[in-house]
XYZ file of C-alpha atoms in Angstrom:
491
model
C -10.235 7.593 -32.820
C -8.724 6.227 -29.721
C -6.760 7.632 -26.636
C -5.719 6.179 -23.210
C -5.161 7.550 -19.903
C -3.669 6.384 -16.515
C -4.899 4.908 -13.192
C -4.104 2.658 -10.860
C -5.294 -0.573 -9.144
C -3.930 -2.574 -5.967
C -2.298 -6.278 -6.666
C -2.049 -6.987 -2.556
C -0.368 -3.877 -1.322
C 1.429 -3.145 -4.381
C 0.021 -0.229 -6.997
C 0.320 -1.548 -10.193
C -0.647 1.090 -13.311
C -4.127 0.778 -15.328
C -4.003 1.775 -18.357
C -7.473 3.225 -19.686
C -7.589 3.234 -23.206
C -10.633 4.664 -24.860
C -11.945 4.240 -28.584
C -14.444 5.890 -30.667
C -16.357 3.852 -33.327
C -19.328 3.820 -35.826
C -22.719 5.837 -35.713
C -24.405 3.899 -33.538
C -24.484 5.096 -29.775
C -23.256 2.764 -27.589
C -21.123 2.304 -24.260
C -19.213 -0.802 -23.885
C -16.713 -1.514 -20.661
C -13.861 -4.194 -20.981
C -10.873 -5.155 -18.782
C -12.262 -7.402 -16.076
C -14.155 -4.499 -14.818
C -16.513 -4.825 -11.067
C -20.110 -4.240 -10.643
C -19.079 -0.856 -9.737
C -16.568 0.218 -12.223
C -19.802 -1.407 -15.001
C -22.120 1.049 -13.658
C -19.570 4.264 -14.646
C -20.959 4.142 -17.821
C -23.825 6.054 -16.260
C -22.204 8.122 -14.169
C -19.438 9.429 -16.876
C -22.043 10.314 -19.117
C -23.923 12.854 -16.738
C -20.399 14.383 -15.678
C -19.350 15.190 -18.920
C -22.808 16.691 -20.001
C -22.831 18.898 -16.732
C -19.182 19.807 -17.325
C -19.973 21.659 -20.635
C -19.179 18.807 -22.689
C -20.372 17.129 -25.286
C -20.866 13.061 -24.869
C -20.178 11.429 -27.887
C -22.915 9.915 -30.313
C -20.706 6.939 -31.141
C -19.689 3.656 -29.947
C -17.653 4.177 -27.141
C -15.322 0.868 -26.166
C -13.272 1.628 -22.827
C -11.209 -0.943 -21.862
C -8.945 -1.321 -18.830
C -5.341 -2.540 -19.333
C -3.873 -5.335 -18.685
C -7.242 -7.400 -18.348
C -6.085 -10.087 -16.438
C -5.783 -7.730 -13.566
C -8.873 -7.654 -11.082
C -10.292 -4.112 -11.191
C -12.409 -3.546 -8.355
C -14.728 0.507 -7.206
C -15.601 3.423 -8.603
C -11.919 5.299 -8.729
C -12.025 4.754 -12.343
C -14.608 7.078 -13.277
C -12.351 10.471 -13.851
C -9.999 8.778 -15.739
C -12.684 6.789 -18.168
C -14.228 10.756 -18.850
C -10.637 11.745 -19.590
C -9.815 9.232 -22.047
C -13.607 9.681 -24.032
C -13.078 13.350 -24.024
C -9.572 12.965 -25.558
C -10.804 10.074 -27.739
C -13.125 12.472 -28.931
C -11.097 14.754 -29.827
C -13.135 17.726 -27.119
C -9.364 17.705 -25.268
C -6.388 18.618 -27.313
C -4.662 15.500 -29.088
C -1.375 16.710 -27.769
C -3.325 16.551 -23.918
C -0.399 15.802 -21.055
C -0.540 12.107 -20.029
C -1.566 11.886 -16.016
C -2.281 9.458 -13.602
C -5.926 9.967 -12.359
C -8.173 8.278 -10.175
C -11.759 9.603 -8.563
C -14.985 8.880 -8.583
C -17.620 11.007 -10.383
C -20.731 12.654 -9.022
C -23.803 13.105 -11.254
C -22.357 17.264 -11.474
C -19.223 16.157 -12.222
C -17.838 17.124 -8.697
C -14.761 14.820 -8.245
C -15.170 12.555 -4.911
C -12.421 11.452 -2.555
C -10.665 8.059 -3.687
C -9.021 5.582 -1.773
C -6.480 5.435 -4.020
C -5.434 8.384 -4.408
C -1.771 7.214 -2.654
C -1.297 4.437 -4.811
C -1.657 6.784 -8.127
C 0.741 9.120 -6.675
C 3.498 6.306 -6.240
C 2.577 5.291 -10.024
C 2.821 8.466 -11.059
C 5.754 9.016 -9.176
C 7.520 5.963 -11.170
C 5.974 6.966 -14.822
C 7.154 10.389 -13.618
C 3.385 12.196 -14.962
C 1.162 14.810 -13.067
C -1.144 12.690 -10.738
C -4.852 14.316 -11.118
C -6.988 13.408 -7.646
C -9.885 14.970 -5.600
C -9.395 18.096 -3.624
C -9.919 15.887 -0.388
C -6.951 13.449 -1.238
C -4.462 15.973 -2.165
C -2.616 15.808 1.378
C -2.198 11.713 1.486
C -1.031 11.884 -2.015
C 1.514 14.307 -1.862
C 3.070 12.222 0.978
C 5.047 10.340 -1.923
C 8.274 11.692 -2.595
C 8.547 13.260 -5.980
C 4.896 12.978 -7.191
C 3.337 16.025 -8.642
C 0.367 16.364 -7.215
C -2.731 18.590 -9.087
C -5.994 18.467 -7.023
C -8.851 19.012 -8.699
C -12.923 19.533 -7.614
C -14.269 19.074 -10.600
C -14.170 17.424 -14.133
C -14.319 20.684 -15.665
C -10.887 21.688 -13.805
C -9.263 17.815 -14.282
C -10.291 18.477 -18.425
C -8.187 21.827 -18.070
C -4.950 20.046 -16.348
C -4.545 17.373 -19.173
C -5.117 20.529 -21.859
C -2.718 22.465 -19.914
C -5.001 25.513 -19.478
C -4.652 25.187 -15.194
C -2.895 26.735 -12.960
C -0.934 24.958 -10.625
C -3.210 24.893 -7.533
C -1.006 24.407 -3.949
C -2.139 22.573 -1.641
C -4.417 24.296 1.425
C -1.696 24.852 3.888
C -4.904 24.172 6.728
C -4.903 21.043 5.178
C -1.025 19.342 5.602
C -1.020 17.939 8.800
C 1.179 19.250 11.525
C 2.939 17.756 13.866
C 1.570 14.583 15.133
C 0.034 15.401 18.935
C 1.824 13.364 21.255
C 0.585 9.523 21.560
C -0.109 7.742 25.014
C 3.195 8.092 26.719
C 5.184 5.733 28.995
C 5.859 8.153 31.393
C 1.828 7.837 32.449
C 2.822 4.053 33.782
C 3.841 4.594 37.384
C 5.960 1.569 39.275
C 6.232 -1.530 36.718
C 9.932 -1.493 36.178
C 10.245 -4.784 35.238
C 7.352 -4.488 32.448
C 8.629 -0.999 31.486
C 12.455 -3.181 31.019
C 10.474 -6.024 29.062
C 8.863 -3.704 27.136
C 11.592 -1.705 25.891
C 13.344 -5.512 25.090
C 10.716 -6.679 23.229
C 10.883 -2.873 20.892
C 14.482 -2.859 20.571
C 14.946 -6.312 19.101
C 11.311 -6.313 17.645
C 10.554 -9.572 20.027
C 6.837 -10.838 20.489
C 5.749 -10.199 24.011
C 3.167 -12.277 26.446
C 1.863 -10.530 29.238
C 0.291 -12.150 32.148
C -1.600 -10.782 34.981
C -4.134 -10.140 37.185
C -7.263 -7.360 35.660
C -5.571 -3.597 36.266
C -2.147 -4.354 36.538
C -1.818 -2.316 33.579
C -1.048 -4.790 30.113
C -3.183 -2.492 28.368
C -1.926 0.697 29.453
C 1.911 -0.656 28.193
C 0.712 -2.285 25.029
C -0.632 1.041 23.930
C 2.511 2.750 24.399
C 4.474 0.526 22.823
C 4.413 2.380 19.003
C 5.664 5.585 20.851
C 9.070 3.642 21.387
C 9.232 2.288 18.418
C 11.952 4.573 15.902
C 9.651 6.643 13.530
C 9.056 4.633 10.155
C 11.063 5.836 7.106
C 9.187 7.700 4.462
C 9.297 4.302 2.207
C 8.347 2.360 5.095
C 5.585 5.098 5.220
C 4.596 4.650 1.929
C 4.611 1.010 2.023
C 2.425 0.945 5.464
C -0.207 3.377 3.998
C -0.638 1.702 0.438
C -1.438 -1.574 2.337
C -4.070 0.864 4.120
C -5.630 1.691 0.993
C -5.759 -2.004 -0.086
C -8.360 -2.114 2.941
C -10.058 0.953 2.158
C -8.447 2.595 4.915
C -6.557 5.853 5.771
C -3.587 6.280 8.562
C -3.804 9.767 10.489
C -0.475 9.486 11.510
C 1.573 8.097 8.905
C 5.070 8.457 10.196
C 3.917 6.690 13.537
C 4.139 2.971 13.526
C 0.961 1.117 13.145
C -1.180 -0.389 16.280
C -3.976 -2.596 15.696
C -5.777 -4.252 18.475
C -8.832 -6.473 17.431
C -11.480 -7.185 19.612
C -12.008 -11.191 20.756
C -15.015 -11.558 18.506
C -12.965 -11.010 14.871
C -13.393 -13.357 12.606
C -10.251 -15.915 11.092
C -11.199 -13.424 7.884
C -10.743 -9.615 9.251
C -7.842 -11.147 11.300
C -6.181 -13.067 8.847
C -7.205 -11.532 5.387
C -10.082 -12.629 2.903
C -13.320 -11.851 1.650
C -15.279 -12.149 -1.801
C -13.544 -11.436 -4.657
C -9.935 -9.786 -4.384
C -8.834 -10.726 -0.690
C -8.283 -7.937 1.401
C -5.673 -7.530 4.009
C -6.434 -8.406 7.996
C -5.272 -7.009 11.185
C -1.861 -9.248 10.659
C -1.051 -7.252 7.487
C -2.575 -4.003 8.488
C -0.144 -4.327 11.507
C 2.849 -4.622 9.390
C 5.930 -2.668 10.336
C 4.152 -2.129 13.840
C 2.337 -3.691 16.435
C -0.699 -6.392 16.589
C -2.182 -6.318 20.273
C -4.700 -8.914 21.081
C -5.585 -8.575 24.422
C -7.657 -11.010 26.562
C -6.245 -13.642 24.537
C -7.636 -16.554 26.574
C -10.968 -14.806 24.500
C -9.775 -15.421 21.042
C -10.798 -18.722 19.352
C -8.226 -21.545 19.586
C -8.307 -21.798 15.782
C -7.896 -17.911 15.356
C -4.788 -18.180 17.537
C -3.178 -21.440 15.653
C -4.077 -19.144 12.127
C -1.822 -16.557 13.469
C 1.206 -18.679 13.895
C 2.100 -19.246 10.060
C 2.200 -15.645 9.714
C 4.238 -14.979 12.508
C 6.965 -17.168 11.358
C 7.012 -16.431 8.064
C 6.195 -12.578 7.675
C 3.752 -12.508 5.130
C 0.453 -13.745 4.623
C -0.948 -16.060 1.137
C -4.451 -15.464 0.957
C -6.242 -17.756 -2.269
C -9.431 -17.328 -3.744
C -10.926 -18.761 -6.999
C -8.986 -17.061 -9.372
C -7.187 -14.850 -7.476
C -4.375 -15.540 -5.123
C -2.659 -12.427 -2.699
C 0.199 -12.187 -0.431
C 0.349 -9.571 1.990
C 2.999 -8.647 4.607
C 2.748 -9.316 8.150
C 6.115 -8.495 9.528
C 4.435 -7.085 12.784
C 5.204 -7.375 16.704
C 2.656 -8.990 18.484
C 1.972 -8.311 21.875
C -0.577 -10.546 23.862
C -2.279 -10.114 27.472
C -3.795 -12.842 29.571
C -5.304 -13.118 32.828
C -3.503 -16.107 34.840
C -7.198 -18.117 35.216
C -10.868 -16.990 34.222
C -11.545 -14.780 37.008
C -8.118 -13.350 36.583
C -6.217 -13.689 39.961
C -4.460 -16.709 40.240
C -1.138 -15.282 42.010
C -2.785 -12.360 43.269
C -1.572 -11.525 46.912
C -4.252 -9.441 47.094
C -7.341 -11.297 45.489
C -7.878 -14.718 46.265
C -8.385 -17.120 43.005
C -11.737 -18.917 43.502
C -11.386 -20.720 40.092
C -11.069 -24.706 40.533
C -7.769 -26.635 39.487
C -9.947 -27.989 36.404
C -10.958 -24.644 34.955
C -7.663 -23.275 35.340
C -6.366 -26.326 33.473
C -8.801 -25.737 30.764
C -8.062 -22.362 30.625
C -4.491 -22.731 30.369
C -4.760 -25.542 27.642
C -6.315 -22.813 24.734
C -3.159 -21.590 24.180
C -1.213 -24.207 22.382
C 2.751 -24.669 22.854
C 3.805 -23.984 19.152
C 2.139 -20.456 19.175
C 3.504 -20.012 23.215
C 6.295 -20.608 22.138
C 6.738 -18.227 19.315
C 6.411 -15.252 22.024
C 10.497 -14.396 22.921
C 9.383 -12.608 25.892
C 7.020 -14.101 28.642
C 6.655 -11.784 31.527
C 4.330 -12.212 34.644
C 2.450 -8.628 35.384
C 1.974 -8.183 38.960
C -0.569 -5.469 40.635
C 1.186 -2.768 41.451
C 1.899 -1.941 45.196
C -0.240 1.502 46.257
C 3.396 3.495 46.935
C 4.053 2.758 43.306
C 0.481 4.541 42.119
C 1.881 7.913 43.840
C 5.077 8.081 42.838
C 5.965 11.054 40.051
C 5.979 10.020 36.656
C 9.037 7.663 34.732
C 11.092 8.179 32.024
C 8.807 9.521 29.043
C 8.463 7.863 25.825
C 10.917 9.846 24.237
C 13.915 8.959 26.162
C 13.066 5.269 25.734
C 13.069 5.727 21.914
C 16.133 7.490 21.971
C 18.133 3.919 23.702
C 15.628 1.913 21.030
C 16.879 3.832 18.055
C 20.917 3.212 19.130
C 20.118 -0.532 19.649
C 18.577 -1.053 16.440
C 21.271 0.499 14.837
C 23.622 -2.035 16.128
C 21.467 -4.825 15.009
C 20.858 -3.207 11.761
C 24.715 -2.914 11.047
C 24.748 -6.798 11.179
C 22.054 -7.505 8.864
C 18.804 -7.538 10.061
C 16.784 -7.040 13.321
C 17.700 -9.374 16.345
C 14.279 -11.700 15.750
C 14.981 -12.213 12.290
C 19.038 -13.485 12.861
C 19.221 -16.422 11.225
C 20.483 -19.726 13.717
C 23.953 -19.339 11.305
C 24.142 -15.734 12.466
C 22.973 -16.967 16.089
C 25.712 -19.323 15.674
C 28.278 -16.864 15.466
C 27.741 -14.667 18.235
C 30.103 -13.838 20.808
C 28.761 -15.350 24.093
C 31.243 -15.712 27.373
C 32.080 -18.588 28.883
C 29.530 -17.943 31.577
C 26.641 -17.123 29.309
C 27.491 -20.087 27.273
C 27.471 -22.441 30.643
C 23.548 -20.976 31.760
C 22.598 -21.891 28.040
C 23.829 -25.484 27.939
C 22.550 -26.126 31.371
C 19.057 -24.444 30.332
C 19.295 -26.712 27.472
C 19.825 -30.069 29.420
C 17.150 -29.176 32.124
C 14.557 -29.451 28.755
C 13.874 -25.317 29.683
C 14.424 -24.706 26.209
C 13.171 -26.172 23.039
C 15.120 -25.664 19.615
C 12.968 -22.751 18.650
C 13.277 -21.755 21.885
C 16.888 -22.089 22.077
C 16.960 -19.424 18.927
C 14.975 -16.947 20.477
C 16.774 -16.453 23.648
C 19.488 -15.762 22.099
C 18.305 -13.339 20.027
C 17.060 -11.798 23.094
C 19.948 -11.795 24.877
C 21.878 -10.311 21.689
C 18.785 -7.137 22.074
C 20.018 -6.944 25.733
C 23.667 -6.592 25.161
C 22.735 -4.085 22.128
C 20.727 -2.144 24.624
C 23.802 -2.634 26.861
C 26.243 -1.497 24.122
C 28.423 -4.717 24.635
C 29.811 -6.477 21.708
C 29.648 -9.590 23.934
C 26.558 -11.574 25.260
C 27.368 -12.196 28.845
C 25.730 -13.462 31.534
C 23.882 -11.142 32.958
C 22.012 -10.932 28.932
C 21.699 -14.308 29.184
C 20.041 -14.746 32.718
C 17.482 -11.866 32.085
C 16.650 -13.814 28.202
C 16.299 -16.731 30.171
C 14.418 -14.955 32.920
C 11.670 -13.967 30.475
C 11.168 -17.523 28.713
C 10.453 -18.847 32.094
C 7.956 -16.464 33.274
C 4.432 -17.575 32.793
């Protein structure tokens, strides 16, 4: 007798469907897994068979062959366990023939309780597309139901998941104390007193989606604008949503707030792996990916290794990370903003009116010389971070995130209604841009003073098309151009 079943498993960020298919043979007992199945999806043989005998049901004195479909696709934890009892019981013939096909993915205590799964997202967007009840744990019922269309049936137990596929449940609703309301408000921009040049460079870099280098002296406040950079950014869509949280679950990790863009900021001391992506077996995603569709912050980047930094820079070009492994080979998206601070020297006050720099010509040299020029170059926006003066630290409080956002969201619509985001304009697009006469004049002249290389050349005037969107002129003038120019300059 045979029967199959649905789950799901991860291919990079993308849920692909497992089939389960279960089959019931001779006399003799036996258990055998198939499919290209882990360690832990080997040792559910043991852990089925207690859940079904606590759930009331009988386990099967036959041969028992599950195998997971297609088998050329790596299969990796214990999600698999609820679905694999599913498919034996209906195998068996202890669940109605005519049992509803579902999408299903927990693991399986000893008492059949159903555990939380981290992919309990990932079977609702399958389920979604096969357009089939998705069967999860109690726990995950909220982060699954985030996917448009999915029906989602939470269950606690195998007992209740064994009554769903007969069609003997009631639809249970989700806990209203458990969907999340709305978010509590970030760190806000409004908390940054004086900076107005940082706050301008910051609200640049979000509009246009430009990579930002800060430099300063310790407490002029890089942090404290980095972190309140997502609450500028416009809200992602609910696909974006989707997309941002399934590449979550590829790293066995869940977003709070999922409608918020994402902000990752690594500590110096992270590996070329957990930056980049790797690992044993299927690769999984780093901070660049787990970044996607919002922000990367490394700060103290004169701290990072010079061969972490050069990693980053194929990524940041190209949008995506390729991660191989024997056998296996993943790509992962890393279309993120990256946002860097630096101290000026090693003891950090080199330009300091205030501090004198006691760090020698030599170390300041060596200091300046771990951050290449290719990846230095790849920042659109360079900006020097002064300390701010003590009248500055009293005034009342700036414009709040909110309003910021608000400008953000109108520039990006301009952008988006030619194409694409400023920082991805192609140089054919560039090419076609309406600059005046004076704007065009300051570029040439940047151009033959060697201020500009041709990357270089590309991203100013992508930032000087942000500024003119931000602006709501058609036109890049020269005022857009000075300030784009202003900020490749600055150290």
């Amino acid at each position: 007798m045979f029967a199959e079943t649905t789950s799901v498993a991860m291919l990079g960020a993308e849920p692909k469907p497992v089939r389960i298919e279960a089959h019931m043979g001779g006399a003799t007992f036996g258990f055998a897994l198939v499919g290209l199945p882990d360690t832990a999806i080997r040792e559910a043989r043991d852990r089925v068979k207690a859940a079904i005998v606590t759930s009331g049901k009988r386990l099967p004195q036959r041969y028992m062959t599950v195998n997971l479909s297609p088998a050329n696709l790596p299969k990796a934890g214990s999600d698999y366990d609820l679905p694999i009892a599913l498919a034996i019981l209906s195998a068996d013939r202890q669940i109605t023939p005519h049992a509803r096909p579902v999408v299903g993915v927990g693991e399986l205590s000893l008492d059949g309780t159903v555990l939380r799964s981290r992919r309990a997202l990932a079977a609702a967007v399958v389920a979604a597309e096969l357009k089939v009840p998705c069967v999860v744990a109690d726990h995950d019922a909220v982060d699954a139901a985030q996917v448009p269309g999915a029906e989602i049936w939470p269950v606690a137990s195998l007992a209740e998941a064994i009554a769903v596929v007969s069609g003997t449940a009631t639809p249970r609703a989700i806990p209203a104390s458990a969907v999340p309301g709305p978010d509590a408000r970030g760190p806000d921009l409004a908390e940054v007193r004086g900076q107005a040049a940082a706050r301008r460079a910051l609200e640049v870099a979000a509009a246009g989606g430009h990579h930002l280098l800060m430099t300063g002296p310790p407490g002029s406040g890089k942090t404290m604008l980095a972190a309140r950079l997502p609450g500028i950014l416009p809200k992602l869509t609910d696909e974006e949503a989707i997309a941002v949280a399934c590449l979550w679950s590829a790293a066995d990790r869940s977003r709070p707030r999922v409608d918020e863009p994402p902000f990752r900021a690594p500590h110096h001391t992270a590996s070329v792996a957990a930056i980049i992506g790797g690992g044993s077996g299927v690769p999984a995603p780093g901070e660049v990916s787990l970044a996607s569709r919002g922000v990367l912050f490394l700060d103290e980047l004169g701290e990072f290794p010079v061969n972490l930094l050069d990693a980053l820079r194929q990524p940041l070009e190209e949008g995506k990370v390729t991660i191989a492994r024997k056998g296996c080979t993943v790509t992962y998206p890393a279309r993120l903003q990256l946002v860097a601070a630096s101290n000026p020297c090693p003891c950090g006050f080199l330009g300091d009116d205030r501090h004198p720099c006691g760090c020698t010509p030599n170390s300041i040299d060596r200091y300046k010389h771990r951050f290449s020029g290719p990846l230095l170059d790849r920042f659109d926006i360079r900006l020097f971070v002064p300390q701010p003066q003590p009248e500055e630290l009293l005034r009342s409080e700036g414009e709040p995130s909110a309003v910021v956002r608000e400008r953000i969201v109108r520039a990006r619509e301009l952008a988006l209604s030619r194409g694409a985001l400023n920082r991805d304009l192609s140089r054919r697009r560039l090419d076609e841009l309406e600059l005046s006469k004076s704007a065009s004049r300051m570029l040439r002249l940047a151009l033959a003073r060697g201020m500009l290389s041709g990357r270089g050349l590309d991203r100013v005037r992508r930032v000087a098309r942000t500024i003119a969107d931000l602006d709501g002129s058609a036109a890049i003038d020269d005022s857009h151009m000075g300030e784009a120019l202003q900020y490749r300059e600055a150290a």
